[in-house]
PDB file of C-alpha atoms and ligand atoms in Angstrom:
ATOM      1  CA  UNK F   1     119.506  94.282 120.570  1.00 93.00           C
ATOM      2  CA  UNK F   2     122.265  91.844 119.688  1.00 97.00           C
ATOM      3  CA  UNK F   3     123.041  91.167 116.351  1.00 97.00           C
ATOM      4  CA  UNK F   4     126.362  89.160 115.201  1.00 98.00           C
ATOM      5  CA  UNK F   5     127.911  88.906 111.678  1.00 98.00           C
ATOM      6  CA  UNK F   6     126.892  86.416 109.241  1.00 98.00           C
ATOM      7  CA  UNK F   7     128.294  84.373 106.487  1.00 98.00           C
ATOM      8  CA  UNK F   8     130.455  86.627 104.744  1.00 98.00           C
ATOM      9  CA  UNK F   9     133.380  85.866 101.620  1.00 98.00           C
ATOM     10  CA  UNK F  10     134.944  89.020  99.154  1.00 98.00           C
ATOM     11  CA  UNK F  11     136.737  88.515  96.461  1.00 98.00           C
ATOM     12  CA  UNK F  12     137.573  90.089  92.742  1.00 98.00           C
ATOM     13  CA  UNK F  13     135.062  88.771  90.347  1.00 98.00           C
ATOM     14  CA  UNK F  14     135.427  88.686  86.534  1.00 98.00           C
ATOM     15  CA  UNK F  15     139.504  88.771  86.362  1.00 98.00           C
ATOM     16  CA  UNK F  16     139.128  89.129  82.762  1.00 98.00           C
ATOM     17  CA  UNK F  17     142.843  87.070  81.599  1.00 98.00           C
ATOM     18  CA  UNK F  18     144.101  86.278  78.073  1.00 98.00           C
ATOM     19  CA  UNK F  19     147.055  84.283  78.680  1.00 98.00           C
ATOM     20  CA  UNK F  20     149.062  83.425  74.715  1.00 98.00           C
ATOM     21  CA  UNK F  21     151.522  80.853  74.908  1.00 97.00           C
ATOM     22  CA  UNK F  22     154.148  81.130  72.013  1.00 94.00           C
ATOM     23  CA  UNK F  23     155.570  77.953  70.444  1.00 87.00           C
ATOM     24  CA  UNK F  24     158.101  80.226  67.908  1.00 94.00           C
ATOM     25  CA  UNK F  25     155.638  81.487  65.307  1.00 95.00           C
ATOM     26  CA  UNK F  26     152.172  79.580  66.878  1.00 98.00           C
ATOM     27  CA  UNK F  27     150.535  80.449  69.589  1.00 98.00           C
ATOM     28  CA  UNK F  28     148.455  79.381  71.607  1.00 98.00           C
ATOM     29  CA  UNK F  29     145.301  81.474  73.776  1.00 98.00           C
ATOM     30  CA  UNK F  30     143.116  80.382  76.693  1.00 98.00           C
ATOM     31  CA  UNK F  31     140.773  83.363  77.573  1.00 98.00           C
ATOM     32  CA  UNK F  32     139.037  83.225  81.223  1.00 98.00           C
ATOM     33  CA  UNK F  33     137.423  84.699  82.867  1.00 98.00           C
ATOM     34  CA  UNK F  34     138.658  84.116  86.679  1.00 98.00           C
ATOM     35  CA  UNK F  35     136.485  84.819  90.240  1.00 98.00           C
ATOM     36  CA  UNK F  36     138.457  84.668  93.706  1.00 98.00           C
ATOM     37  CA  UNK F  37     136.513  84.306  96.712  1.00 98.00           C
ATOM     38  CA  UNK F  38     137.623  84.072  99.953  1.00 98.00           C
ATOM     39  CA  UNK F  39     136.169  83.593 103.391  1.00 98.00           C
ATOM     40  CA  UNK F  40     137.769  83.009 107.202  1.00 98.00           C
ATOM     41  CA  UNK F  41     138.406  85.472 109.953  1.00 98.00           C
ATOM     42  CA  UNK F  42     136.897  88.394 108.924  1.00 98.00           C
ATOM     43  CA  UNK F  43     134.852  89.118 112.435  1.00 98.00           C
ATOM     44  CA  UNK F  44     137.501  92.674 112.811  1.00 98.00           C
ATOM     45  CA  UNK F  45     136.891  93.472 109.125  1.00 98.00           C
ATOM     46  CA  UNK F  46     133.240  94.071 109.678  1.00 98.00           C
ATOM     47  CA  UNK F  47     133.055  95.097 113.291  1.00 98.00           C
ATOM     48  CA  UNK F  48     135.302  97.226 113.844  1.00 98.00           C
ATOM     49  CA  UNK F  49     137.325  98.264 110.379  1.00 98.00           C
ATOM     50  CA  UNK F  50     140.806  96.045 111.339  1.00 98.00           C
ATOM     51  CA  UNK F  51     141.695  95.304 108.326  1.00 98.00           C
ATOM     52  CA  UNK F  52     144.928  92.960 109.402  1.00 98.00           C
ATOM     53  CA  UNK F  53     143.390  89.923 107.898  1.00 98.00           C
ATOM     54  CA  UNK F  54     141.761  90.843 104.645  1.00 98.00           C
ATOM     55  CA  UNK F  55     144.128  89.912 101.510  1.00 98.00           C
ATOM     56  CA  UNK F  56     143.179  92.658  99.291  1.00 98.00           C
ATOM     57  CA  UNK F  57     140.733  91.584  96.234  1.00 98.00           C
ATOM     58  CA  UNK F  58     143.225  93.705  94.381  1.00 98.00           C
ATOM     59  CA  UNK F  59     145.833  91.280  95.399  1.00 98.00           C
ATOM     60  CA  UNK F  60     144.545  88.625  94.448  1.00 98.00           C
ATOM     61  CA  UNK F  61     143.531  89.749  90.660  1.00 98.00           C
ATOM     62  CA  UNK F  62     147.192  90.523  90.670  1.00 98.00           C
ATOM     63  CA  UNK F  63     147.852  86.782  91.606  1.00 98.00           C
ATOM     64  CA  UNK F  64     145.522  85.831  89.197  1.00 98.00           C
ATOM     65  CA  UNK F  65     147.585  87.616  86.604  1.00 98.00           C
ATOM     66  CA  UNK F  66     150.986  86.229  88.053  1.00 98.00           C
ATOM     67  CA  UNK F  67     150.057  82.577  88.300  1.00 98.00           C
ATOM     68  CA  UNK F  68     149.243  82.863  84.395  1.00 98.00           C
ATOM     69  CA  UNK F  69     152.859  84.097  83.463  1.00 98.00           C
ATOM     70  CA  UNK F  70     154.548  81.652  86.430  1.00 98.00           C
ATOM     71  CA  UNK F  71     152.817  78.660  85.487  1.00 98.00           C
ATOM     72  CA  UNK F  72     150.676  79.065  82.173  1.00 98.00           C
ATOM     73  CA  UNK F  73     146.988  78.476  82.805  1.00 98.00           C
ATOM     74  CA  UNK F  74     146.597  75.247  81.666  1.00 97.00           C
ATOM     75  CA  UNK F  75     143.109  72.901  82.500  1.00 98.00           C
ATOM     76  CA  UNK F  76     140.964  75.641  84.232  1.00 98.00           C
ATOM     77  CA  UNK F  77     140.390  73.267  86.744  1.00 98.00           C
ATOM     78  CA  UNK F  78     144.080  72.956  87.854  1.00 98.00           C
ATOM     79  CA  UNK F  79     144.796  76.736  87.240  1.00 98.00           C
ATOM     80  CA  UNK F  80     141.452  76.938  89.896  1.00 98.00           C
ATOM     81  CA  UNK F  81     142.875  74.258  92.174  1.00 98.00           C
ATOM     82  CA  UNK F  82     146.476  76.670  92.061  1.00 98.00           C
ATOM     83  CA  UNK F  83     145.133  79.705  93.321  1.00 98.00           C
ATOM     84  CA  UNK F  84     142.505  78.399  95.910  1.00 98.00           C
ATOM     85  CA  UNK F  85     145.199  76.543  97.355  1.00 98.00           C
ATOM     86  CA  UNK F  86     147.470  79.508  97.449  1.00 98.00           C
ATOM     87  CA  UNK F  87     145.126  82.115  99.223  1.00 98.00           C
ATOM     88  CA  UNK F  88     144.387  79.024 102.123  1.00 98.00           C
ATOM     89  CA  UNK F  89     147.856  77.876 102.603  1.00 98.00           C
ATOM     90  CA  UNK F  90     149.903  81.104 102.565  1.00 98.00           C
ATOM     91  CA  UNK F  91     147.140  83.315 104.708  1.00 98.00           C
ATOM     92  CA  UNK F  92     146.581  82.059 107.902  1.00 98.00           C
ATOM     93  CA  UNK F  93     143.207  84.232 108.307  1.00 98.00           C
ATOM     94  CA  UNK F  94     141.867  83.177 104.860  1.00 98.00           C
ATOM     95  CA  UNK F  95     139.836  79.308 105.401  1.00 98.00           C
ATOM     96  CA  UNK F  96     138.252  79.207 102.543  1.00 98.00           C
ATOM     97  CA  UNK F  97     138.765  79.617  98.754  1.00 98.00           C
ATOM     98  CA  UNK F  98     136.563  79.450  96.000  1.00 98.00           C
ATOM     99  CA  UNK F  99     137.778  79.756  92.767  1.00 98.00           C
ATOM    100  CA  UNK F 100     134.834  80.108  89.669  1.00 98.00           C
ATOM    101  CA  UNK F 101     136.447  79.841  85.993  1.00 98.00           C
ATOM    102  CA  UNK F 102     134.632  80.799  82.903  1.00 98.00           C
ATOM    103  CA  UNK F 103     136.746  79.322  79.661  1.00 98.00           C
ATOM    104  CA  UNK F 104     135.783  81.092  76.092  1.00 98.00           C
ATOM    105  CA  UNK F 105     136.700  78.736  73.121  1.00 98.00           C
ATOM    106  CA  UNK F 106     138.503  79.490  70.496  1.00 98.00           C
ATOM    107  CA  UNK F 107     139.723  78.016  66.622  1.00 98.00           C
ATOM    108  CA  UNK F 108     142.599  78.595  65.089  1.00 98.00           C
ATOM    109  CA  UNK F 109     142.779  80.475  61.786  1.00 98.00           C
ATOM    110  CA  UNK F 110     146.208  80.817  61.770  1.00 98.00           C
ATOM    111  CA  UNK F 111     149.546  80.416  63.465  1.00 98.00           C
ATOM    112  CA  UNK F 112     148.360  83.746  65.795  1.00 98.00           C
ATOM    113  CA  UNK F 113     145.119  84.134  64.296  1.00 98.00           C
ATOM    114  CA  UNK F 114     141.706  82.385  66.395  1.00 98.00           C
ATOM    115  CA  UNK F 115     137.866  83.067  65.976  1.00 98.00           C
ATOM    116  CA  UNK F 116     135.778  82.628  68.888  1.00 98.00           C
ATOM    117  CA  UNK F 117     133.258  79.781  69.464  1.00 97.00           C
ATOM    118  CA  UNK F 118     129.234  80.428  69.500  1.00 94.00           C
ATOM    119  CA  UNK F 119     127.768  83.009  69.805  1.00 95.00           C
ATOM    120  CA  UNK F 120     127.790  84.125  66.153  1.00 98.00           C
ATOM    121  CA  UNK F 121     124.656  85.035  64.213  1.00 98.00           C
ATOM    122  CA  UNK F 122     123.851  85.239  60.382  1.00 98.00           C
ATOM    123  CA  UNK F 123     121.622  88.413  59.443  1.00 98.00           C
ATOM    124  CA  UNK F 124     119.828  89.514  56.202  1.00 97.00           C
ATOM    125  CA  UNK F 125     117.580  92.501  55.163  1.00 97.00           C
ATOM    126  CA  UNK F 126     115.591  92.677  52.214  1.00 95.00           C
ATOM    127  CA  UNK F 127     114.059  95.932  50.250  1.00 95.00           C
ATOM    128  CA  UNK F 128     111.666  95.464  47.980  1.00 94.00           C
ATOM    129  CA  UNK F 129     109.465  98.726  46.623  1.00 93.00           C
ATOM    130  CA  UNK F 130     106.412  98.979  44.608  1.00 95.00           C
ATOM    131  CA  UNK F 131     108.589 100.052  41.427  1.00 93.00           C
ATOM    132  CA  UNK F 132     110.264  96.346  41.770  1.00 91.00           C
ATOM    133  CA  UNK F 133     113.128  97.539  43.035  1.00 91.00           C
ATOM    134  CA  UNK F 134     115.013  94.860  45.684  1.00 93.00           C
ATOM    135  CA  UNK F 135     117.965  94.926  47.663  1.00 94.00           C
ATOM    136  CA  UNK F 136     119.360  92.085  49.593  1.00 95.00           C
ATOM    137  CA  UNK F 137     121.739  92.919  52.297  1.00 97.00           C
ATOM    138  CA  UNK F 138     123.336  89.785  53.578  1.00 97.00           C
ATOM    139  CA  UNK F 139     125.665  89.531  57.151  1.00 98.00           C
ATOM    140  CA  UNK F 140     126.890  88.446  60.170  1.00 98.00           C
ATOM    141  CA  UNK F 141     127.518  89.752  63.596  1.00 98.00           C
ATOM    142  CA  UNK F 142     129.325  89.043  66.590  1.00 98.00           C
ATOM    143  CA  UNK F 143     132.164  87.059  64.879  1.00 98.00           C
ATOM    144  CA  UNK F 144     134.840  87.447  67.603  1.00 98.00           C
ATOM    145  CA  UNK F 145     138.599  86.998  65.936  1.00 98.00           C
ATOM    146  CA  UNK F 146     141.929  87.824  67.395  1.00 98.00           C
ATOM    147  CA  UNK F 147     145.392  87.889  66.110  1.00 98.00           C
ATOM    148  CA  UNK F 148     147.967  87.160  69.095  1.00 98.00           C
ATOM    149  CA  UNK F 149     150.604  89.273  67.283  1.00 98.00           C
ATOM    150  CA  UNK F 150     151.370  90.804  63.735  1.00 98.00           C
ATOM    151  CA  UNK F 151     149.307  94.404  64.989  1.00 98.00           C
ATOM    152  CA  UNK F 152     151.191  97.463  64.999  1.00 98.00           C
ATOM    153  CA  UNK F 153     149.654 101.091  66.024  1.00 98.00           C
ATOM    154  CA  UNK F 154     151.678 104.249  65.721  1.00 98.00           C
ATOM    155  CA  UNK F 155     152.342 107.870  63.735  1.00 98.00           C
ATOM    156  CA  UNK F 156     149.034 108.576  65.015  1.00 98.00           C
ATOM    157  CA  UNK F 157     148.631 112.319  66.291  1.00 98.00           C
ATOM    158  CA  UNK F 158     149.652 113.401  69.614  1.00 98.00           C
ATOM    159  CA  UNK F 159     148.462 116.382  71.766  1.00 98.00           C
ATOM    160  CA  UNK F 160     148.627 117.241  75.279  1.00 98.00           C
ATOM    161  CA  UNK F 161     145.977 114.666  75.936  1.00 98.00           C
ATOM    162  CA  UNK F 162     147.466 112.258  74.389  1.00 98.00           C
ATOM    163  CA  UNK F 163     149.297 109.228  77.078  1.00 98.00           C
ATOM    164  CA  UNK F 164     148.605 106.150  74.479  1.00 98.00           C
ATOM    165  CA  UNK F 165     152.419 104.792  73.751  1.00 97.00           C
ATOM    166  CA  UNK F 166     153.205 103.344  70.493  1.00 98.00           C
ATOM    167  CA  UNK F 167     153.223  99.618  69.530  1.00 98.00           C
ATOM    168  CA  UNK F 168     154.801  97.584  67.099  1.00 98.00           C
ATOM    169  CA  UNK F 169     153.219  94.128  68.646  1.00 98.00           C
ATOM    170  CA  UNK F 170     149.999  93.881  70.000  1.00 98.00           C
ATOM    171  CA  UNK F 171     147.049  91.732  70.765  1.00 98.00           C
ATOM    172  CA  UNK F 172     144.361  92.902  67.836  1.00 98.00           C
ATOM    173  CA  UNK F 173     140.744  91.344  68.660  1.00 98.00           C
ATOM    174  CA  UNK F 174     137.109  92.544  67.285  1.00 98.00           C
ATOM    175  CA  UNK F 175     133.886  91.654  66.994  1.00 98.00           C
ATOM    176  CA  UNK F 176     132.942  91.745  63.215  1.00 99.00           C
ATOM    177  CA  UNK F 177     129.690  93.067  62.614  1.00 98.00           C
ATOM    178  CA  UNK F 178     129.474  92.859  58.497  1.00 98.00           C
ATOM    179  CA  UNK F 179     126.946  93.496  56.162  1.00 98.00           C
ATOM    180  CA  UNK F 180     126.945  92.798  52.020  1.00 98.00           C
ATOM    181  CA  UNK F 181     124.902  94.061  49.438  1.00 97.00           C
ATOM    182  CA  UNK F 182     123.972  91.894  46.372  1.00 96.00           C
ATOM    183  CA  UNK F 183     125.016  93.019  43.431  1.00 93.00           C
ATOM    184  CA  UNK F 184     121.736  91.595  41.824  1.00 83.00           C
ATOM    185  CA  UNK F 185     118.897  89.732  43.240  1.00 63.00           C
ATOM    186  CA  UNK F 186     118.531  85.625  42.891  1.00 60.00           C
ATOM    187  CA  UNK F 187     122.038  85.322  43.604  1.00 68.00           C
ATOM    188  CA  UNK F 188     122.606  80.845  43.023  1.00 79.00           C
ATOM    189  CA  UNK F 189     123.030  80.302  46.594  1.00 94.00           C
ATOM    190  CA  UNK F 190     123.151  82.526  49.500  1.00 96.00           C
ATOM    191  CA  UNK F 191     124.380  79.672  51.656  1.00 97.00           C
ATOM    192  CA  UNK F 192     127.221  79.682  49.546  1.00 97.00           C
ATOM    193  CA  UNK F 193     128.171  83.122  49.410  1.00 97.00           C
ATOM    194  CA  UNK F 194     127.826  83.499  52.948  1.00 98.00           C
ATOM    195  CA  UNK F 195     130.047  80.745  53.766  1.00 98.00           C
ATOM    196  CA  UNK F 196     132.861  82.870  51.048  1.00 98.00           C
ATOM    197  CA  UNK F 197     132.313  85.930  52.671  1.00 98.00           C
ATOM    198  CA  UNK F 198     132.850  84.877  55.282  1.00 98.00           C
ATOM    199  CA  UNK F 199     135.963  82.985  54.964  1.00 98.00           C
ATOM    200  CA  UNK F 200     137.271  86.502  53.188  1.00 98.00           C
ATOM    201  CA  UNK F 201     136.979  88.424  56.706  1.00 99.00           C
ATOM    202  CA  UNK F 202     138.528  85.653  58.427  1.00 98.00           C
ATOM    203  CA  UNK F 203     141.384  85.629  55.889  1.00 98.00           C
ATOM    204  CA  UNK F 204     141.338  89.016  55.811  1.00 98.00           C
ATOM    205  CA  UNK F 205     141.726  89.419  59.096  1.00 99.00           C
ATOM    206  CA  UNK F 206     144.278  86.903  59.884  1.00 98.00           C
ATOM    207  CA  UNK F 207     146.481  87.496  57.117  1.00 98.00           C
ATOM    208  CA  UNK F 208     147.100  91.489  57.101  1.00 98.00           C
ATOM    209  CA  UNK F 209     149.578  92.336  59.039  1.00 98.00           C
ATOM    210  CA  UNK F 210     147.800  95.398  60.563  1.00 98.00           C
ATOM    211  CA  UNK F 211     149.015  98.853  61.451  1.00 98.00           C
ATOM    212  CA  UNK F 212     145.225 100.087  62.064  1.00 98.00           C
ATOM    213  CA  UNK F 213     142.105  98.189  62.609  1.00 98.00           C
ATOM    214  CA  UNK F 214     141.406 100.672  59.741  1.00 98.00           C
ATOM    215  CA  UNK F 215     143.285  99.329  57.951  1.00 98.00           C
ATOM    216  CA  UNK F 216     142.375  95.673  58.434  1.00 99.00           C
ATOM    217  CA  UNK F 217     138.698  96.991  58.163  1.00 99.00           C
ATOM    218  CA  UNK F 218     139.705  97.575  54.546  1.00 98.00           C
ATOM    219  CA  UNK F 219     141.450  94.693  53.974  1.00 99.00           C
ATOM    220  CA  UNK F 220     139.021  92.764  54.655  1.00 99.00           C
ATOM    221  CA  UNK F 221     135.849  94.572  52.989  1.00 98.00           C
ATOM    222  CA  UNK F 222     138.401  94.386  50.175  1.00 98.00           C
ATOM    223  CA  UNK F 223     138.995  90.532  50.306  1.00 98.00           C
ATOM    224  CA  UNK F 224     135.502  90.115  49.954  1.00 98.00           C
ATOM    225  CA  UNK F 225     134.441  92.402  47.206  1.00 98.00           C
ATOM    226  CA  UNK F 226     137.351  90.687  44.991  1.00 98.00           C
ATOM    227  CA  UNK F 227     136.679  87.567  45.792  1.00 98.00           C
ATOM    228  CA  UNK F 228     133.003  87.202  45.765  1.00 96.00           C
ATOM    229  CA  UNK F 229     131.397  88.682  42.245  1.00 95.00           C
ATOM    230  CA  UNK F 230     128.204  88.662  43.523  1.00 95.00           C
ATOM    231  CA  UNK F 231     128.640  91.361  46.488  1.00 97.00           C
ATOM    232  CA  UNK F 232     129.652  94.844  45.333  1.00 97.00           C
ATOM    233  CA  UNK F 233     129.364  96.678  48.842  1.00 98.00           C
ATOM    234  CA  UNK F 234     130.560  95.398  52.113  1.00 98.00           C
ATOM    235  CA  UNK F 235     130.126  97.810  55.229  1.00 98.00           C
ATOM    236  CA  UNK F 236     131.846  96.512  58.625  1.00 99.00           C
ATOM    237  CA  UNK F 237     131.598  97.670  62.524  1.00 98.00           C
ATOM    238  CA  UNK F 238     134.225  96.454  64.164  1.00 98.00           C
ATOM    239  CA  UNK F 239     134.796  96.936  67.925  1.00 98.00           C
ATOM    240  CA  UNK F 240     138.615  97.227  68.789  1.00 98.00           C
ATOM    241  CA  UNK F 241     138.792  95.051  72.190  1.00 98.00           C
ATOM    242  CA  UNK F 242     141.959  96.497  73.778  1.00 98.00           C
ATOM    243  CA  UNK F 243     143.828  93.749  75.391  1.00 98.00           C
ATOM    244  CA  UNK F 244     146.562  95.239  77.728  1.00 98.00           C
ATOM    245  CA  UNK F 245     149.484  93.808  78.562  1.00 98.00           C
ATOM    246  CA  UNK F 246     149.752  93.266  82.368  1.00 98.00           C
ATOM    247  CA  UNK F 247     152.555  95.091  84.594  1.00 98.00           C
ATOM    248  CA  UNK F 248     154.156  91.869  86.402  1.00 98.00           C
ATOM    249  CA  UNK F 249     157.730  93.850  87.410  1.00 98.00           C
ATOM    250  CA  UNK F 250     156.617  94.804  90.620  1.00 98.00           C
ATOM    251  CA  UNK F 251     156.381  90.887  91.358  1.00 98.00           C
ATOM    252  CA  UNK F 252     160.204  90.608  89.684  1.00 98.00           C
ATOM    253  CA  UNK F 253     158.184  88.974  86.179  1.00 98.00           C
ATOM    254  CA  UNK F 254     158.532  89.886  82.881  1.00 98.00           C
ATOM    255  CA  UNK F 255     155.685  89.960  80.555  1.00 98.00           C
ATOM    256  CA  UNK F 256     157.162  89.781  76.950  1.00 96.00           C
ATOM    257  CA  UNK F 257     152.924  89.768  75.398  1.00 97.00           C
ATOM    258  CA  UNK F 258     152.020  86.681  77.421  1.00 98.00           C
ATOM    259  CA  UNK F 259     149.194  87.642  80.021  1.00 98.00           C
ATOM    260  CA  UNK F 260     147.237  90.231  78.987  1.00 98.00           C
ATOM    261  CA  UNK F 261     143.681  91.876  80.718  1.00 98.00           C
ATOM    262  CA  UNK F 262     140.743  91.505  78.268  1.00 98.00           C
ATOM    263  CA  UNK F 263     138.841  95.246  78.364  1.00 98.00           C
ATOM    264  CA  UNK F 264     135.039  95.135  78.132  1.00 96.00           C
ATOM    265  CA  UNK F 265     134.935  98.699  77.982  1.00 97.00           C
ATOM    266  CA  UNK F 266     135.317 101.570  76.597  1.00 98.00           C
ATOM    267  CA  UNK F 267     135.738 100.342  73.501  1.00 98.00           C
ATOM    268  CA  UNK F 268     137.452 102.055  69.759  1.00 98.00           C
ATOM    269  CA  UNK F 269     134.993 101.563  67.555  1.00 98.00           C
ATOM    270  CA  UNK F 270     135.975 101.555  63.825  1.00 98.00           C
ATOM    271  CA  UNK F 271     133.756 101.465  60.874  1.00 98.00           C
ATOM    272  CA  UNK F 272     133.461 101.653  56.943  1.00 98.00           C
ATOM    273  CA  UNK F 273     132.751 100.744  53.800  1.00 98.00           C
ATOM    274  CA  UNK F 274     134.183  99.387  50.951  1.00 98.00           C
ATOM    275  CA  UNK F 275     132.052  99.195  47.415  1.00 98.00           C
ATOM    276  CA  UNK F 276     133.010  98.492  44.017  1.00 97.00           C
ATOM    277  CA  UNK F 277     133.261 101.782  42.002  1.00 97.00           C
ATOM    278  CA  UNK F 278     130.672 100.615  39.520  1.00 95.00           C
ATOM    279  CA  UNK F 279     128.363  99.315  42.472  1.00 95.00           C
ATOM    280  CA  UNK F 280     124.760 100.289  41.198  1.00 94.00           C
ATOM    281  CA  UNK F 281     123.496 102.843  43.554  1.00 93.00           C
ATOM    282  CA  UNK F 282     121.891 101.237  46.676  1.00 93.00           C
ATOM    283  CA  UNK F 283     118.460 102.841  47.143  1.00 90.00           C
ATOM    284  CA  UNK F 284     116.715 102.448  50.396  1.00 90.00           C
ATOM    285  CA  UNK F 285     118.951  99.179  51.217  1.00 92.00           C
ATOM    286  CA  UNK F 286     121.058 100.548  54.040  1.00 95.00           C
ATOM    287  CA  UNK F 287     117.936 103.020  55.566  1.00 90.00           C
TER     288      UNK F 287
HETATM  289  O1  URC X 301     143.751 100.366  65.330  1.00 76.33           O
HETATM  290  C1  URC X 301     143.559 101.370  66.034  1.00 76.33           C
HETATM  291  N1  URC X 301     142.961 102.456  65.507  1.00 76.33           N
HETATM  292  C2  URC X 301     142.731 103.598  66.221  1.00 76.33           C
HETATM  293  O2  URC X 301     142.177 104.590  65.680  1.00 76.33           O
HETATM  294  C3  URC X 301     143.130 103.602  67.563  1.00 76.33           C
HETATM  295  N2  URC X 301     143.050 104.534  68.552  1.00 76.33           N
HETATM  296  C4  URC X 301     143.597 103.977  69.666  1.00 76.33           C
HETATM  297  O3  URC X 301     143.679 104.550  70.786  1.00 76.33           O
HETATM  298  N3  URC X 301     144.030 102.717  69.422  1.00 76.33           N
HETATM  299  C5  URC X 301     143.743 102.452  68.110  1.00 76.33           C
HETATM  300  N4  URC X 301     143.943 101.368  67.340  1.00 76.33           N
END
């Protein structure tokens, strides 16, 4: 039987790139998420294992990563047009490029502070028992926020596992998931109080410098229990989405915190209350 090879392309999919542009003391983030694939003569590849024409997918992620520090990322469209053109023009074996770019939005809350677009959803419970006892436990979850700089982590314990190095400036980015607990039911206007909680965890968040996400975790359970009368227990889960600087020396570029690869996984995962000392005692609320 004769068989022959068909359409074929490889690439690296799902470059996961934070790229922060600093103007002084603001900065600026685009966060894609970048897919390279690339198609030509790649007959010898397949058939017999000659691998002289393949351009490593590993390669280009690396590019991917490069381009950002050597020319910013810009439009996604021209960062896109950038790279395809680079894989066809400097590889004779590579004919095609496709380049896919995802683009996650983000606000600014600060000069190096930003909260993600969409995707955020408002949550409540309510316990109510046969005694008349309520509880209203009011929340959000998946409020993404990241703080470009002002996030420190160190004087933690070491051991002979131990290979995580110490940082004064780092990328600190969570997902909040927070939930209050009324202080008393038939509060005036939950609209209201939601919308002041939860400016308090963005402030919170964007104005401690941190030296834990424990600590900002606390800060910002804090900011909302003395701020909002109403609420006297806040409890918080807070994924901490490492963003690691890239290694760019072997390509003779420096990476002073500008392009960074977004983790998905595994994840620190941080969480804890903060309640008022006097909070009345909570019942079956949390359960
Ligand atoms: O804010 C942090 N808290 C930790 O407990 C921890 N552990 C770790 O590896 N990185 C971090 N960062």
């Amino acid at each position: 039987m004769i068989v022959k090879l068909g359409a074929n392309r490889y690439g690296k999919a799902e470059t996961r790139l934070v790229h922060v542009r600093r103007d002084g003391p603001v900065h600026h983030v685009k966060d894609v998420n970048v897919s390279t694939s690339l198609s030509g003569d790649m007959e010898a590849a397949h058939l017999t294992g000659d691998n002289s024409a393949v351009l490593p997918t590993d390669t280009q992620k690396n590019t991917v990563y490069a381009f950002a520090r050597r020319y910013g990322v810009g439009q996604i469209e021209e960062f896109a047009l950038r790279l395809a053109r680079h894989f066809v023009t400097t590889q004779p074996s590579i004919r095609h490029a496709r380049v896919t770019i995802e683009e996650y939005g983000w606000n600014r809350a600060g000069p190096h502070s930003f909260v993600r677009h969409g995707g955020e959803v408002r949550t409540c419970v309510v316990h109510h028992d046969e005694d008349g006892r309520t509880t209203v436990l009011s929340g959000l979850r998946d409020l993404v926020v990241l703080n470009s700089t002002g996030s420190e982590f160190h004087g933690y314990i070491t051991d002979e596992y131990t290979t995580l190095q110490p940082t004064t400036d780092r990328v600190l980015a969570t997902a909040v998931t927070a939930r209050w607990r009324h202080a008393a039911t038939g509060s005036s206007s939950y609209a209201k109080s939601f919308e002041e909680a939860r400016r308090c965890l963005i402030d919170a968040f964007a104005g401690t410098h941190s030296l834990s996400l424990q600590q900002t975790l606390y800060a910002m359970g804090e900011r909302v229990l003395t701020t909002c009368p109403e609420i006297c227990e806040v409890r918080l889960s807070m994924p901490n989405k490492h963003h690691f600087a890239v290694d760019l020396s072997p390509f003779g570029l420096d990476n002073d915190n500008e392009v960074f690869h977004a983790a998905d996984r595994p994840y620190g995962l941080i969480e804890g209350g903060v309640l008022r000392e006097d909070a009345p005692d909570a019942g079956f609320a949390w359960e």
